[in-house]
PDB file of C-alpha atoms in Angstrom:
ATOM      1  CA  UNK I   1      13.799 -27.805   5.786  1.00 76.00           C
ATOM      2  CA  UNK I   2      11.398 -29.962   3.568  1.00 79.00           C
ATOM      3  CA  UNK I   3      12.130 -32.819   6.232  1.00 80.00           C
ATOM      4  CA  UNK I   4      11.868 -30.718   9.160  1.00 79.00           C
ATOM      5  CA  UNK I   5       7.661 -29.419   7.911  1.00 80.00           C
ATOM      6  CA  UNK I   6       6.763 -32.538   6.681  1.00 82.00           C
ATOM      7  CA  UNK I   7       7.309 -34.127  10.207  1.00 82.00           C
ATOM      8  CA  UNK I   8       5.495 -30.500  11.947  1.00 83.00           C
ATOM      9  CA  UNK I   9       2.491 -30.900   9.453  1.00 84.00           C
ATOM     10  CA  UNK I  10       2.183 -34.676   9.587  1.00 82.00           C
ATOM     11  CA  UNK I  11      -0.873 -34.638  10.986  1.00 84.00           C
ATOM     12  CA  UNK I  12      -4.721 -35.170  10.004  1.00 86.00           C
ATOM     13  CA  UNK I  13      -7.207 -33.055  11.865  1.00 90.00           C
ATOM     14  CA  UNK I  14     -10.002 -34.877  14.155  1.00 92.00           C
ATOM     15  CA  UNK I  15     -12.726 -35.466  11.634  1.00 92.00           C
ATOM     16  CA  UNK I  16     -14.809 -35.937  15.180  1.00 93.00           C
ATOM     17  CA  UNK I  17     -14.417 -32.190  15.633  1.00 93.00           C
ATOM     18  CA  UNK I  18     -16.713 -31.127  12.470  1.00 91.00           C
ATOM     19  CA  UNK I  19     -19.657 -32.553  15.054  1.00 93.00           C
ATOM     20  CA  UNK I  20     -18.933 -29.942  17.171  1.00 94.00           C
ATOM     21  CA  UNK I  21     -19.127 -26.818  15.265  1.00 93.00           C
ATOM     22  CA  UNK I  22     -21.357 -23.878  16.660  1.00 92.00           C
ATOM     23  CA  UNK I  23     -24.083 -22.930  14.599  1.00 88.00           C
ATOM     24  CA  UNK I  24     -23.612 -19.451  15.380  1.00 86.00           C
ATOM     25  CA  UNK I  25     -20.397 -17.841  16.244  1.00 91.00           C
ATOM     26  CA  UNK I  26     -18.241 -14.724  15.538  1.00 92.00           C
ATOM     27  CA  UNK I  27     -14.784 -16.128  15.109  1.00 94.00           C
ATOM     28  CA  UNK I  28     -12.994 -19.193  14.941  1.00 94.00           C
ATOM     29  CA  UNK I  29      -9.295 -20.599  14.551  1.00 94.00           C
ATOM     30  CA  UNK I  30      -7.636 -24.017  14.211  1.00 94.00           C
ATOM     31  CA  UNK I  31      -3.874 -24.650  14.350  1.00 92.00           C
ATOM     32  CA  UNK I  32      -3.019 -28.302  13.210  1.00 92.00           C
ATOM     33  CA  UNK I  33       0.576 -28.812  14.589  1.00 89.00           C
ATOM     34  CA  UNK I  34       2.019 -32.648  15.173  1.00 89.00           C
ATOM     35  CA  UNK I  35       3.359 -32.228  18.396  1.00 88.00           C
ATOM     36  CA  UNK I  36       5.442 -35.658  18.075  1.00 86.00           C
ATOM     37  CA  UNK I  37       7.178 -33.762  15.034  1.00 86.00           C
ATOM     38  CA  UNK I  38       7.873 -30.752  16.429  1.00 84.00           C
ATOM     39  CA  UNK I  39       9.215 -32.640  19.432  1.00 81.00           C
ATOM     40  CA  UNK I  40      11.676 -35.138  17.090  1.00 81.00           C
ATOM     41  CA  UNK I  41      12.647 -32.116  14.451  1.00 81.00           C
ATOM     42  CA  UNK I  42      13.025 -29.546  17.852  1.00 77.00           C
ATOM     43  CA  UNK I  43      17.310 -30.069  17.184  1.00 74.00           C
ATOM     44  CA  UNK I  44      16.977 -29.358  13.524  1.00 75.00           C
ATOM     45  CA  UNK I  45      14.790 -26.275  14.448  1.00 77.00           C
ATOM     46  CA  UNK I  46      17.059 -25.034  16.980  1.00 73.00           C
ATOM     47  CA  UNK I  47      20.284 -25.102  15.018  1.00 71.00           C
ATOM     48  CA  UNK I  48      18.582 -23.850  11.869  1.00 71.00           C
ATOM     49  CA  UNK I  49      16.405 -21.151  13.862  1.00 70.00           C
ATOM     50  CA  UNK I  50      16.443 -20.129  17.136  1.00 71.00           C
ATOM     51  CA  UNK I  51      20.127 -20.844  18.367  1.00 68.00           C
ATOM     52  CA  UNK I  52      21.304 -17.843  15.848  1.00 69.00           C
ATOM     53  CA  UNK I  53      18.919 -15.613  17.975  1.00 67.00           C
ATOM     54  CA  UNK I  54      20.049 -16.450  21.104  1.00 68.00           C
ATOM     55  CA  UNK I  55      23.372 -14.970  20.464  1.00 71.00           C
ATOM     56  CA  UNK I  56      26.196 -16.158  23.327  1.00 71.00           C
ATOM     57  CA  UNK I  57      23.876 -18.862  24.528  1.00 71.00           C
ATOM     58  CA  UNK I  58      23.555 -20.373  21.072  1.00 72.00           C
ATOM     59  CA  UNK I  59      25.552 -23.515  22.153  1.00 72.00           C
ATOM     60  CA  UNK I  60      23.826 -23.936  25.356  1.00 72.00           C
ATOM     61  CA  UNK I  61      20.377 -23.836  23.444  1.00 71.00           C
ATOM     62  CA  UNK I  62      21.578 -26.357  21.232  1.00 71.00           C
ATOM     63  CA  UNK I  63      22.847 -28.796  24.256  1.00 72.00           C
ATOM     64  CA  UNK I  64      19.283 -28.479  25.644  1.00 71.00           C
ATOM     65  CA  UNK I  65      17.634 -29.327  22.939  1.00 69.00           C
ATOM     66  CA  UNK I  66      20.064 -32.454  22.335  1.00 68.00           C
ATOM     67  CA  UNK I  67      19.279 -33.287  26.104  1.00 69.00           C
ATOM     68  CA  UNK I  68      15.265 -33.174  25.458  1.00 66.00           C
ATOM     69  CA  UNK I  69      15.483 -34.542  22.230  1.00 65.00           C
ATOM     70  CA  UNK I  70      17.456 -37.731  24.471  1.00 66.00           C
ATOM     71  CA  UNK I  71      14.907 -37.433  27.373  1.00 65.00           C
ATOM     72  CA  UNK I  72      11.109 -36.861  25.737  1.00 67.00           C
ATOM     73  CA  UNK I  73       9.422 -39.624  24.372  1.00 75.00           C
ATOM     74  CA  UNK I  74       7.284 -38.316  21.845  1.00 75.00           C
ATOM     75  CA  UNK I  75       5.235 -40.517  21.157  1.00 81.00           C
ATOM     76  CA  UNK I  76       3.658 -40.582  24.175  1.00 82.00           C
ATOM     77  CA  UNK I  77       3.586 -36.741  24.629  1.00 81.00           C
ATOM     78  CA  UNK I  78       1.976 -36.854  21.122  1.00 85.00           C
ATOM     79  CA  UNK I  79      -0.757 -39.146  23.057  1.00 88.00           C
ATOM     80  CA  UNK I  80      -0.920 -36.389  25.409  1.00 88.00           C
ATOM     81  CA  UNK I  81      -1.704 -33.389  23.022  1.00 90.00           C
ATOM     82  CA  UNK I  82      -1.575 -34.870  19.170  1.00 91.00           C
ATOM     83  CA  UNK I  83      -1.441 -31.035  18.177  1.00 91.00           C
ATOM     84  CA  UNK I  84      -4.834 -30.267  16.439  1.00 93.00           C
ATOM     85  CA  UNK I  85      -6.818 -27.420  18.209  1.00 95.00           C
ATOM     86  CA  UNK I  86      -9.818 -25.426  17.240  1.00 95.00           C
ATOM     87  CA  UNK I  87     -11.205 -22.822  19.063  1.00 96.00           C
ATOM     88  CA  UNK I  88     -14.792 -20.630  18.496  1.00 95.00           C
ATOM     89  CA  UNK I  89     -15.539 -17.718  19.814  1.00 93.00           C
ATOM     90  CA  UNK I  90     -19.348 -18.258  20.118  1.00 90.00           C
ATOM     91  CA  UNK I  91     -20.364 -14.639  20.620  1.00 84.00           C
ATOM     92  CA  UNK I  92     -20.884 -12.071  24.082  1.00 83.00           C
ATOM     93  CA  UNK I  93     -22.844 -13.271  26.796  1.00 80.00           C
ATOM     94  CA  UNK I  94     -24.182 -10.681  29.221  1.00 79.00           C
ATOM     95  CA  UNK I  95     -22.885 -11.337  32.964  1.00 77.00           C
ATOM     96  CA  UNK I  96     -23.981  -9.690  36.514  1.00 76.00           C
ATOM     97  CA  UNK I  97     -20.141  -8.563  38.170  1.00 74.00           C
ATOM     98  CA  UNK I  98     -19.677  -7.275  41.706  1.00 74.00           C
ATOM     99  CA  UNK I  99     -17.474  -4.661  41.910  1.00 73.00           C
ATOM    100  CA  UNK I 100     -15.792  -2.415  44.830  1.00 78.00           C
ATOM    101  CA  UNK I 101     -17.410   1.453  45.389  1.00 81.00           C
ATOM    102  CA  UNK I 102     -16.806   3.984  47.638  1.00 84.00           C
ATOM    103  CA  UNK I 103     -19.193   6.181  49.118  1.00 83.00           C
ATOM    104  CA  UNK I 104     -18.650   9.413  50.950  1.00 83.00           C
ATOM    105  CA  UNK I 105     -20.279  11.423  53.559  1.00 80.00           C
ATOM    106  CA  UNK I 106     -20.312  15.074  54.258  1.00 78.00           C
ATOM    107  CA  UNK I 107     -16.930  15.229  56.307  1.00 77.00           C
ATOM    108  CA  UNK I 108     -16.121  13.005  53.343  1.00 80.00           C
ATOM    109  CA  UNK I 109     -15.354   9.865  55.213  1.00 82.00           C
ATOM    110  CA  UNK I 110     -15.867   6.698  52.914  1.00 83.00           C
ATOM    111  CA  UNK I 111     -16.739   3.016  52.999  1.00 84.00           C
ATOM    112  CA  UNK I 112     -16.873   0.119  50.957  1.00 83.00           C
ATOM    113  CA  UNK I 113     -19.966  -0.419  48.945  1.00 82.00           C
ATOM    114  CA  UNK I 114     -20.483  -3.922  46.891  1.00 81.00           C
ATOM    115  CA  UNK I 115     -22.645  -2.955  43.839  1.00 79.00           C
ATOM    116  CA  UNK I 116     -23.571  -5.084  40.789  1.00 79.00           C
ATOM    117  CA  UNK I 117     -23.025  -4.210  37.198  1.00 79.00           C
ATOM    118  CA  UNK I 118     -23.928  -5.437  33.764  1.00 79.00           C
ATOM    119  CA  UNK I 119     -21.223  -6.584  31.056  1.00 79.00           C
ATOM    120  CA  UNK I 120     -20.500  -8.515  28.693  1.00 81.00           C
ATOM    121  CA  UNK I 121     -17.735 -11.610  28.286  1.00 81.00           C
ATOM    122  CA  UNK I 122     -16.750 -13.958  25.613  1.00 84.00           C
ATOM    123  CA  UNK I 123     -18.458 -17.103  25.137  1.00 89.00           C
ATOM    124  CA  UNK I 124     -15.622 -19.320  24.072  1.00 94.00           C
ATOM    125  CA  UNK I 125     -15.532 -23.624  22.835  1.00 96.00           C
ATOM    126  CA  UNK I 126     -11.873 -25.013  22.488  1.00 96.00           C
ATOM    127  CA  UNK I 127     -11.100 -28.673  21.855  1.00 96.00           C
ATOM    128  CA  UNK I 128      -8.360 -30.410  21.019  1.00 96.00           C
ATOM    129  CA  UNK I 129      -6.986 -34.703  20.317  1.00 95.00           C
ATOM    130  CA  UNK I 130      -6.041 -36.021  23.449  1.00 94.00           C
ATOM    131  CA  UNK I 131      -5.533 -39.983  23.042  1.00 92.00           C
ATOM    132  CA  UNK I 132      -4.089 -40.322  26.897  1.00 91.00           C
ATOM    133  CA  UNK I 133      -5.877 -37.920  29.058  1.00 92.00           C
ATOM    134  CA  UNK I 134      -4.841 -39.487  32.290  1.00 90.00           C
ATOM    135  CA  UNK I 135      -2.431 -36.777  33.292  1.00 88.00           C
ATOM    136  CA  UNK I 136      -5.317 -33.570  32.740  1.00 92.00           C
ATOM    137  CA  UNK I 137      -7.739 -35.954  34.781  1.00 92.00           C
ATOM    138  CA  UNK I 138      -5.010 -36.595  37.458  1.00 91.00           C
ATOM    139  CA  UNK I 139      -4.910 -32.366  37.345  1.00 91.00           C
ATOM    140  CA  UNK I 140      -8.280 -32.121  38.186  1.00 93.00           C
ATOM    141  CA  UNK I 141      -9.009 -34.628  40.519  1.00 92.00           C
ATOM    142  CA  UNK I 142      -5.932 -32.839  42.521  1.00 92.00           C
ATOM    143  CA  UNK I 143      -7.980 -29.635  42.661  1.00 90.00           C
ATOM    144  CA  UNK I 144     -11.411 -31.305  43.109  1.00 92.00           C
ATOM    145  CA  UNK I 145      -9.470 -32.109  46.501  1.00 91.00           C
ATOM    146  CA  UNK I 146      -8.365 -29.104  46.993  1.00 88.00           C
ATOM    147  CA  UNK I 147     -11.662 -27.521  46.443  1.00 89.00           C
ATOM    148  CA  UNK I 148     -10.398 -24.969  43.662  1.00 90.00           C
ATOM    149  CA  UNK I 149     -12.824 -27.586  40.764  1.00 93.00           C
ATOM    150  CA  UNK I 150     -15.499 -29.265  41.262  1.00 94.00           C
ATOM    151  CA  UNK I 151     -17.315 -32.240  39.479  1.00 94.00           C
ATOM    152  CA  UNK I 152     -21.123 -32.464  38.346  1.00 92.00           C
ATOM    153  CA  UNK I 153     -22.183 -35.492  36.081  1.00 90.00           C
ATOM    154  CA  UNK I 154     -19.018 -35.505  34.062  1.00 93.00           C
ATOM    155  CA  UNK I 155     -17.954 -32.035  34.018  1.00 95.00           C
ATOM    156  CA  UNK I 156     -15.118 -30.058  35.567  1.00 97.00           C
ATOM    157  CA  UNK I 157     -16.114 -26.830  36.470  1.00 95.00           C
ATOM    158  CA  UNK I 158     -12.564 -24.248  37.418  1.00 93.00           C
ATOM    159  CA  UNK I 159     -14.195 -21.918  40.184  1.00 84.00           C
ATOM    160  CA  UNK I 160     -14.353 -18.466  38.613  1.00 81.00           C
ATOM    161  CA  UNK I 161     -11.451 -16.234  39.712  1.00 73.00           C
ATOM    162  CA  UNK I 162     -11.549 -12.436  40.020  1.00 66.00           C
ATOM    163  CA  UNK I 163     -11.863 -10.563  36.803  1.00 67.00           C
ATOM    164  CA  UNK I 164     -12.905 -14.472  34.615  1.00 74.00           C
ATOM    165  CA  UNK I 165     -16.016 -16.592  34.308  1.00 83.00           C
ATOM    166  CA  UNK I 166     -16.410 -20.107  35.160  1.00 89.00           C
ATOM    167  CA  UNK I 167     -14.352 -22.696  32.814  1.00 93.00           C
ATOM    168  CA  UNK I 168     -15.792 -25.898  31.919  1.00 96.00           C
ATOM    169  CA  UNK I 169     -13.621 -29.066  30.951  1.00 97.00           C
ATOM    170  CA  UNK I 170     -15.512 -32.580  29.457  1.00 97.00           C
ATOM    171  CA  UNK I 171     -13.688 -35.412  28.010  1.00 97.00           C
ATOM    172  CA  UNK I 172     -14.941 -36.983  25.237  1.00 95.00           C
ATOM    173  CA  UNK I 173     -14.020 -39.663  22.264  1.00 89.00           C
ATOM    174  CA  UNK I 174     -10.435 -38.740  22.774  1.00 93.00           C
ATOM    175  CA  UNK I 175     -11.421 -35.179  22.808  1.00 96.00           C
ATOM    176  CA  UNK I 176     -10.677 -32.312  25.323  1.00 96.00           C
ATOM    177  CA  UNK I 177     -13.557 -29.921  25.632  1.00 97.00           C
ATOM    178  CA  UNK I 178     -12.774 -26.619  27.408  1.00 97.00           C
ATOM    179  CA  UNK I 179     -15.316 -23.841  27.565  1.00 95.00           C
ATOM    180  CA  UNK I 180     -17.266 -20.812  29.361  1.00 91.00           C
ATOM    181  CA  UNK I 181     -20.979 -22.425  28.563  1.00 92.00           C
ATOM    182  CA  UNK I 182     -21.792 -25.372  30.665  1.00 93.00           C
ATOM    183  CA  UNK I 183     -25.065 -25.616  28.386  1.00 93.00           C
ATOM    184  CA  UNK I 184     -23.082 -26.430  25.274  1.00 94.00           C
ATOM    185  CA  UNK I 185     -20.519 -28.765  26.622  1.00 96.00           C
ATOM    186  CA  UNK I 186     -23.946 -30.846  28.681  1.00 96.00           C
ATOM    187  CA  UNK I 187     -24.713 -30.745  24.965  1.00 95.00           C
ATOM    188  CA  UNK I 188     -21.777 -32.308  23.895  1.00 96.00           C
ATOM    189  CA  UNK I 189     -21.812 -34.680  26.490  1.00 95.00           C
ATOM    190  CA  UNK I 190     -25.515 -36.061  25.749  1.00 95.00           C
ATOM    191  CA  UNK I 191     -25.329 -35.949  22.033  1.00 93.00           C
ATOM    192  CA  UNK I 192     -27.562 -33.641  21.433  1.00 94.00           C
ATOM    193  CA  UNK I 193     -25.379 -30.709  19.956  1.00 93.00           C
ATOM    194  CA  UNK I 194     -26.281 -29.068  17.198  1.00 90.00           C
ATOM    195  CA  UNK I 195     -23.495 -28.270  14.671  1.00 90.00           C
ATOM    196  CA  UNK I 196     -23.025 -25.961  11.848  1.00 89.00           C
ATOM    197  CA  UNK I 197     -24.453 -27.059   8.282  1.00 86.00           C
ATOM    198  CA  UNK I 198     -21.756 -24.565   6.396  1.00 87.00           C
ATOM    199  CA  UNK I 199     -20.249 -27.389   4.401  1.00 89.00           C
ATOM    200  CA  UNK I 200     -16.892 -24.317   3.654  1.00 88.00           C
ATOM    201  CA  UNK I 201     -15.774 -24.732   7.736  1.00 90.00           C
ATOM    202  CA  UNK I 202     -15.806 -28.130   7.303  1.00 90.00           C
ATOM    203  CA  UNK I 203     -13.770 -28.121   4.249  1.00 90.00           C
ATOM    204  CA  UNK I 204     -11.343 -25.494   6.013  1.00 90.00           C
ATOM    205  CA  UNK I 205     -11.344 -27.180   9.173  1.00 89.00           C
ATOM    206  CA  UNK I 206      -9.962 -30.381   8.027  1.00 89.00           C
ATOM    207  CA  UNK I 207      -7.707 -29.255   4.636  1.00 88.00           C
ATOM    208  CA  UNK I 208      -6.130 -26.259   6.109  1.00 89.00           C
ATOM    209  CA  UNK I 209      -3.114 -26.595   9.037  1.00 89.00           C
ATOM    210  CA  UNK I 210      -4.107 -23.432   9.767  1.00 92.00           C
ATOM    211  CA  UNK I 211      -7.001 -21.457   9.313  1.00 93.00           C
ATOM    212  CA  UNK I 212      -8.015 -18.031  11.069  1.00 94.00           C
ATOM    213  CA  UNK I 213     -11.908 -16.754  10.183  1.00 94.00           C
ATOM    214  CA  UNK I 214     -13.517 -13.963  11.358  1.00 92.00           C
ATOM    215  CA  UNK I 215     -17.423 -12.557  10.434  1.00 91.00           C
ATOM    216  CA  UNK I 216     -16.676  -8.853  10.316  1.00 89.00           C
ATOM    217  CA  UNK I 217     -20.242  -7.991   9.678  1.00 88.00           C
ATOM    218  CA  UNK I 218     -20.517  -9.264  13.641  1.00 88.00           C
ATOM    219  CA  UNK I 219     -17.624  -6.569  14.425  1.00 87.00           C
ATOM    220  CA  UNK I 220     -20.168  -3.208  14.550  1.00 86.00           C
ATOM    221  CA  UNK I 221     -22.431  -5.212  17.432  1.00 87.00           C
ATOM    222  CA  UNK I 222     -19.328  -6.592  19.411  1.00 85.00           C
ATOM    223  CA  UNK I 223     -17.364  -3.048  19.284  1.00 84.00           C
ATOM    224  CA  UNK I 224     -20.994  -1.555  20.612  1.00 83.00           C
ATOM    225  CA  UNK I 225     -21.500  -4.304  23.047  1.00 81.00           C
ATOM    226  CA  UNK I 226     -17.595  -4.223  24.802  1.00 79.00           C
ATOM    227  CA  UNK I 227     -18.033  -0.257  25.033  1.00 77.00           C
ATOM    228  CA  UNK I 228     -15.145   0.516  22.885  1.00 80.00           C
ATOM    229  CA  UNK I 229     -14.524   4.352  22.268  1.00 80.00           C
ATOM    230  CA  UNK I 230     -14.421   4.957  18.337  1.00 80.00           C
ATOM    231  CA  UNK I 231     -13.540   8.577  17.473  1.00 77.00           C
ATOM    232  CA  UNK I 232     -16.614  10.272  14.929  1.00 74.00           C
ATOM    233  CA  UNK I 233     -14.573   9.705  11.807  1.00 67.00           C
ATOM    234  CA  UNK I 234     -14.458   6.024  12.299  1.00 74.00           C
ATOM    235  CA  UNK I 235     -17.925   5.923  12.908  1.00 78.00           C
ATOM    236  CA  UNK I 236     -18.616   5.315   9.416  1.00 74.00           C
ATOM    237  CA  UNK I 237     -16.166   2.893   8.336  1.00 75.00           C
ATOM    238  CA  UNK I 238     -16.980   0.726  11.599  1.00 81.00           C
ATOM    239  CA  UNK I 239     -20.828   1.060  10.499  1.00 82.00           C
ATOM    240  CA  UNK I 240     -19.350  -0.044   6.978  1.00 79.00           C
ATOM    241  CA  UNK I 241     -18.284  -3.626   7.984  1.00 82.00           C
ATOM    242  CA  UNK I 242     -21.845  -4.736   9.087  1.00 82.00           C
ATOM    243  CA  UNK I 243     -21.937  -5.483   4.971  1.00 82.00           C
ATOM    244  CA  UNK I 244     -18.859  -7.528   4.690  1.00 85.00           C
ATOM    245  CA  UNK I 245     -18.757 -10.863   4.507  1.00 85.00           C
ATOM    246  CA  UNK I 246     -16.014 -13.141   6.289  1.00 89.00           C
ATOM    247  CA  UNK I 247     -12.279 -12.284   6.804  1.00 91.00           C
ATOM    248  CA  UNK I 248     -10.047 -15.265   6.575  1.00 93.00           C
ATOM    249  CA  UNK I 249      -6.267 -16.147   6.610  1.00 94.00           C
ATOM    250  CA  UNK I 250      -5.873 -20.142   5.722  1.00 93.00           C
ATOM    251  CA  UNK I 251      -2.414 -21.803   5.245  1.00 90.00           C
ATOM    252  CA  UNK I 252      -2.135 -24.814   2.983  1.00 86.00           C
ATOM    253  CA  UNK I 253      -0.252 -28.128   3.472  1.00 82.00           C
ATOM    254  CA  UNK I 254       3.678 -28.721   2.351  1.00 80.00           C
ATOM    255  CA  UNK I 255       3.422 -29.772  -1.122  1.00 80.00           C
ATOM    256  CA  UNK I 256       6.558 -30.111  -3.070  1.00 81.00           C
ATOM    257  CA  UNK I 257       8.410 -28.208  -1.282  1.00 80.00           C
ATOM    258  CA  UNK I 258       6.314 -25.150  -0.895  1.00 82.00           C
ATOM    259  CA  UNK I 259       4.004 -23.579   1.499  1.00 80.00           C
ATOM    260  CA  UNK I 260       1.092 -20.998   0.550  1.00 86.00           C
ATOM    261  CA  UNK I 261      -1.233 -19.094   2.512  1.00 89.00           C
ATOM    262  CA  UNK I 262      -4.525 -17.486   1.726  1.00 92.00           C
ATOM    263  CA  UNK I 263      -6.184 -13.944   2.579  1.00 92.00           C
ATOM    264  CA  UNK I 264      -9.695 -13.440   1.490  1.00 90.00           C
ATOM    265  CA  UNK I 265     -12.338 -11.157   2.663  1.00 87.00           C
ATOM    266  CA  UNK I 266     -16.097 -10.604   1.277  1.00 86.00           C
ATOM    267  CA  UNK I 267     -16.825  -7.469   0.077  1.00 84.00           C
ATOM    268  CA  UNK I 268     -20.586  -5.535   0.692  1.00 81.00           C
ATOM    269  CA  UNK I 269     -22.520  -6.002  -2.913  1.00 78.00           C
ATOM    270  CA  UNK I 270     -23.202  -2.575  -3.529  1.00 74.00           C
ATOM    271  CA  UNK I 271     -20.918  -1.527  -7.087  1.00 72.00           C
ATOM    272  CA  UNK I 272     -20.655  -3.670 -10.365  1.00 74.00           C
ATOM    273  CA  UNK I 273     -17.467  -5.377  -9.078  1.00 76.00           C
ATOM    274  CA  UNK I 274     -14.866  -5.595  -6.032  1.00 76.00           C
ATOM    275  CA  UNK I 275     -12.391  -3.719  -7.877  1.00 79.00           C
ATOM    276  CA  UNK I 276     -15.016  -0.875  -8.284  1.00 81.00           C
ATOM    277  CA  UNK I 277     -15.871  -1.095  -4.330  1.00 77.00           C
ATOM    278  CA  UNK I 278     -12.331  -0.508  -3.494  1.00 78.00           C
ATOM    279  CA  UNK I 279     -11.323   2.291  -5.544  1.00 82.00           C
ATOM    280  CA  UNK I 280     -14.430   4.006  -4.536  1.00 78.00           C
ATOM    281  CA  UNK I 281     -13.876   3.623  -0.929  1.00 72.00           C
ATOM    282  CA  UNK I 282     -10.142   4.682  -1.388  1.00 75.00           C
ATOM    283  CA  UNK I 283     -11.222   8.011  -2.895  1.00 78.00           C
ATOM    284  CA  UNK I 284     -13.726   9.110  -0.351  1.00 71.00           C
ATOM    285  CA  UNK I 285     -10.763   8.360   2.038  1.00 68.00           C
ATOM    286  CA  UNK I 286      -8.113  10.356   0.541  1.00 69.00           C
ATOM    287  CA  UNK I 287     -11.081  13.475   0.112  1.00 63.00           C
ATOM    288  CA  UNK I 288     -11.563  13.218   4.002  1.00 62.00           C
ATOM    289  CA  UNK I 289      -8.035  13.139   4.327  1.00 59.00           C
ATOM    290  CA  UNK I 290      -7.042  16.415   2.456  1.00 55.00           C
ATOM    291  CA  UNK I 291     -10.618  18.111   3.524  1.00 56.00           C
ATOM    292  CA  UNK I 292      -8.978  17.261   7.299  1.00 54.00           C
TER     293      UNK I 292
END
């Protein structure tokens, strides 16, 4: 299995994507998978994995995968998508929706009434390595014609559908850019983007194949913001995150043999310690527990 990771966690992140990081955002994640050596170790995977789920079909999963294995070349689907993606969720942005009302008379008869109403969407920036971007550009240029994308100075725009936003695409420096603000990928696109100083996401972006970060004092605002119900006795403990630092789950690279993974999250600074924080809060828990 040592042969089968190395190849899936081959490769070396971007370095071109630490330009790009949003100064402000409320979540991020980056999954660094070669997709050349999950393509070439796909047989080993099967066999060793998957086929044993598939119960009766085992042995036709396993043909398959001998017939793709045969057929793909992947090197050049590795050109396609090398595997490294990192995606930011920048934070809410406040849209005007039209939505479908009824109104009723006396004899209560109805019609169709098109109102307007306030809400709020993610703001997202995903990019990945793409090295031969000739088949998403072929894509595109197939919908510009059919009118369902268009093209301003550089960027794709994917006309908004029912219940999503618009979705921008740029390609850049062997870089796919796909996001919901056409403001930050112009940005990208003239070199004027301005990207996060935290030296840490940097670090994590580029050492870690995998890496999952969330700012859960953002959490309180966001839960307020989508409208989510919270019953009166999680009141408090939603209130409670505003003073925590980051949540994050990081996964480190195959090193003799042996994977490890990281969970870490910053506690509020109000006791002596962390320890003291936690058994604190654990208390007051189990009182409103037996008091309920």
């Amino acid at each position: 299995m040592e042969k089968v990771f190395k190849a899936l966690y081959s490769n070396r992140t971007n370095k071109k994507f630490a330009q790009y990081i949003p100064e402000n955002y409320l979540a991020y994640a980056s999954v660094n998978m070669s997709t050349e050596g999950y393509l070439k170790q796909l047989p080993a995977l099967i066999s060793r994995w998957y086929a044993p789920l598939a119960g009766e079909y085992a042995d036709v999963l396993t043909i398959a995968a001998t017939a793709l294995e045969i057929g793909l070349d992947e090197k050049a689907i590795g050109k396609v998508m090398r595997g490294d993606n990192v995606f930011f969720l920048n934070d809410l942005q406040k849209v005007t929706k039209e939505y479908v009302s009824y109104e009723y008379d006396d004899d209560y008869n109805y019609e169709e009434v098109t109102k307007t109403k306030e809400e709020f969407v993610p703001n997202f920036l995903w990019m990945f390595t793409s090295e031969d971007q000739r088949l998403y550009k072929k894509i595109l240029e197939f919908a510009v014609k059919k009118q369902e994308v268009t093209l301003e100075d550089g960027i794709y725009k994917i006309a908004p559908q029912k219940k999503l936003e618009p979705i921008y695409i740029l390609f850049k420096n062997n870089i796919v850019f796909v996001g919901s603000d056409v403001e930050q990928l112009t940005a990208i696109q003239q070199n004027r983007f301005k990207t996060n100083r935290n030296a840490s996401v940097k670090k994590d972006l580029l050492a870690h194949p995998f890496n999952f970060v969330v700012k859960t004092s953002a959490i309180p605002e966001v839960v307020n913001q989508l409208e989510i119900p919270i019953t009166e006795s999680r009141e408090q403990t939603l209130q409670d995150l505003a003073g925590y630092g980051n949540l994050q789950i990081k996964s480190s690279k195959l090193i003799k043999n042996r994977f490890s993974g990281e969970m870490s999250i910053s506690l509020p600074k109000k006791d002596k310690n962390a320890l003291q924080y936690l058994l604190k809060h654990i208390i007051e828990n189990l009182n409103n527990n037996v008091i309920n």
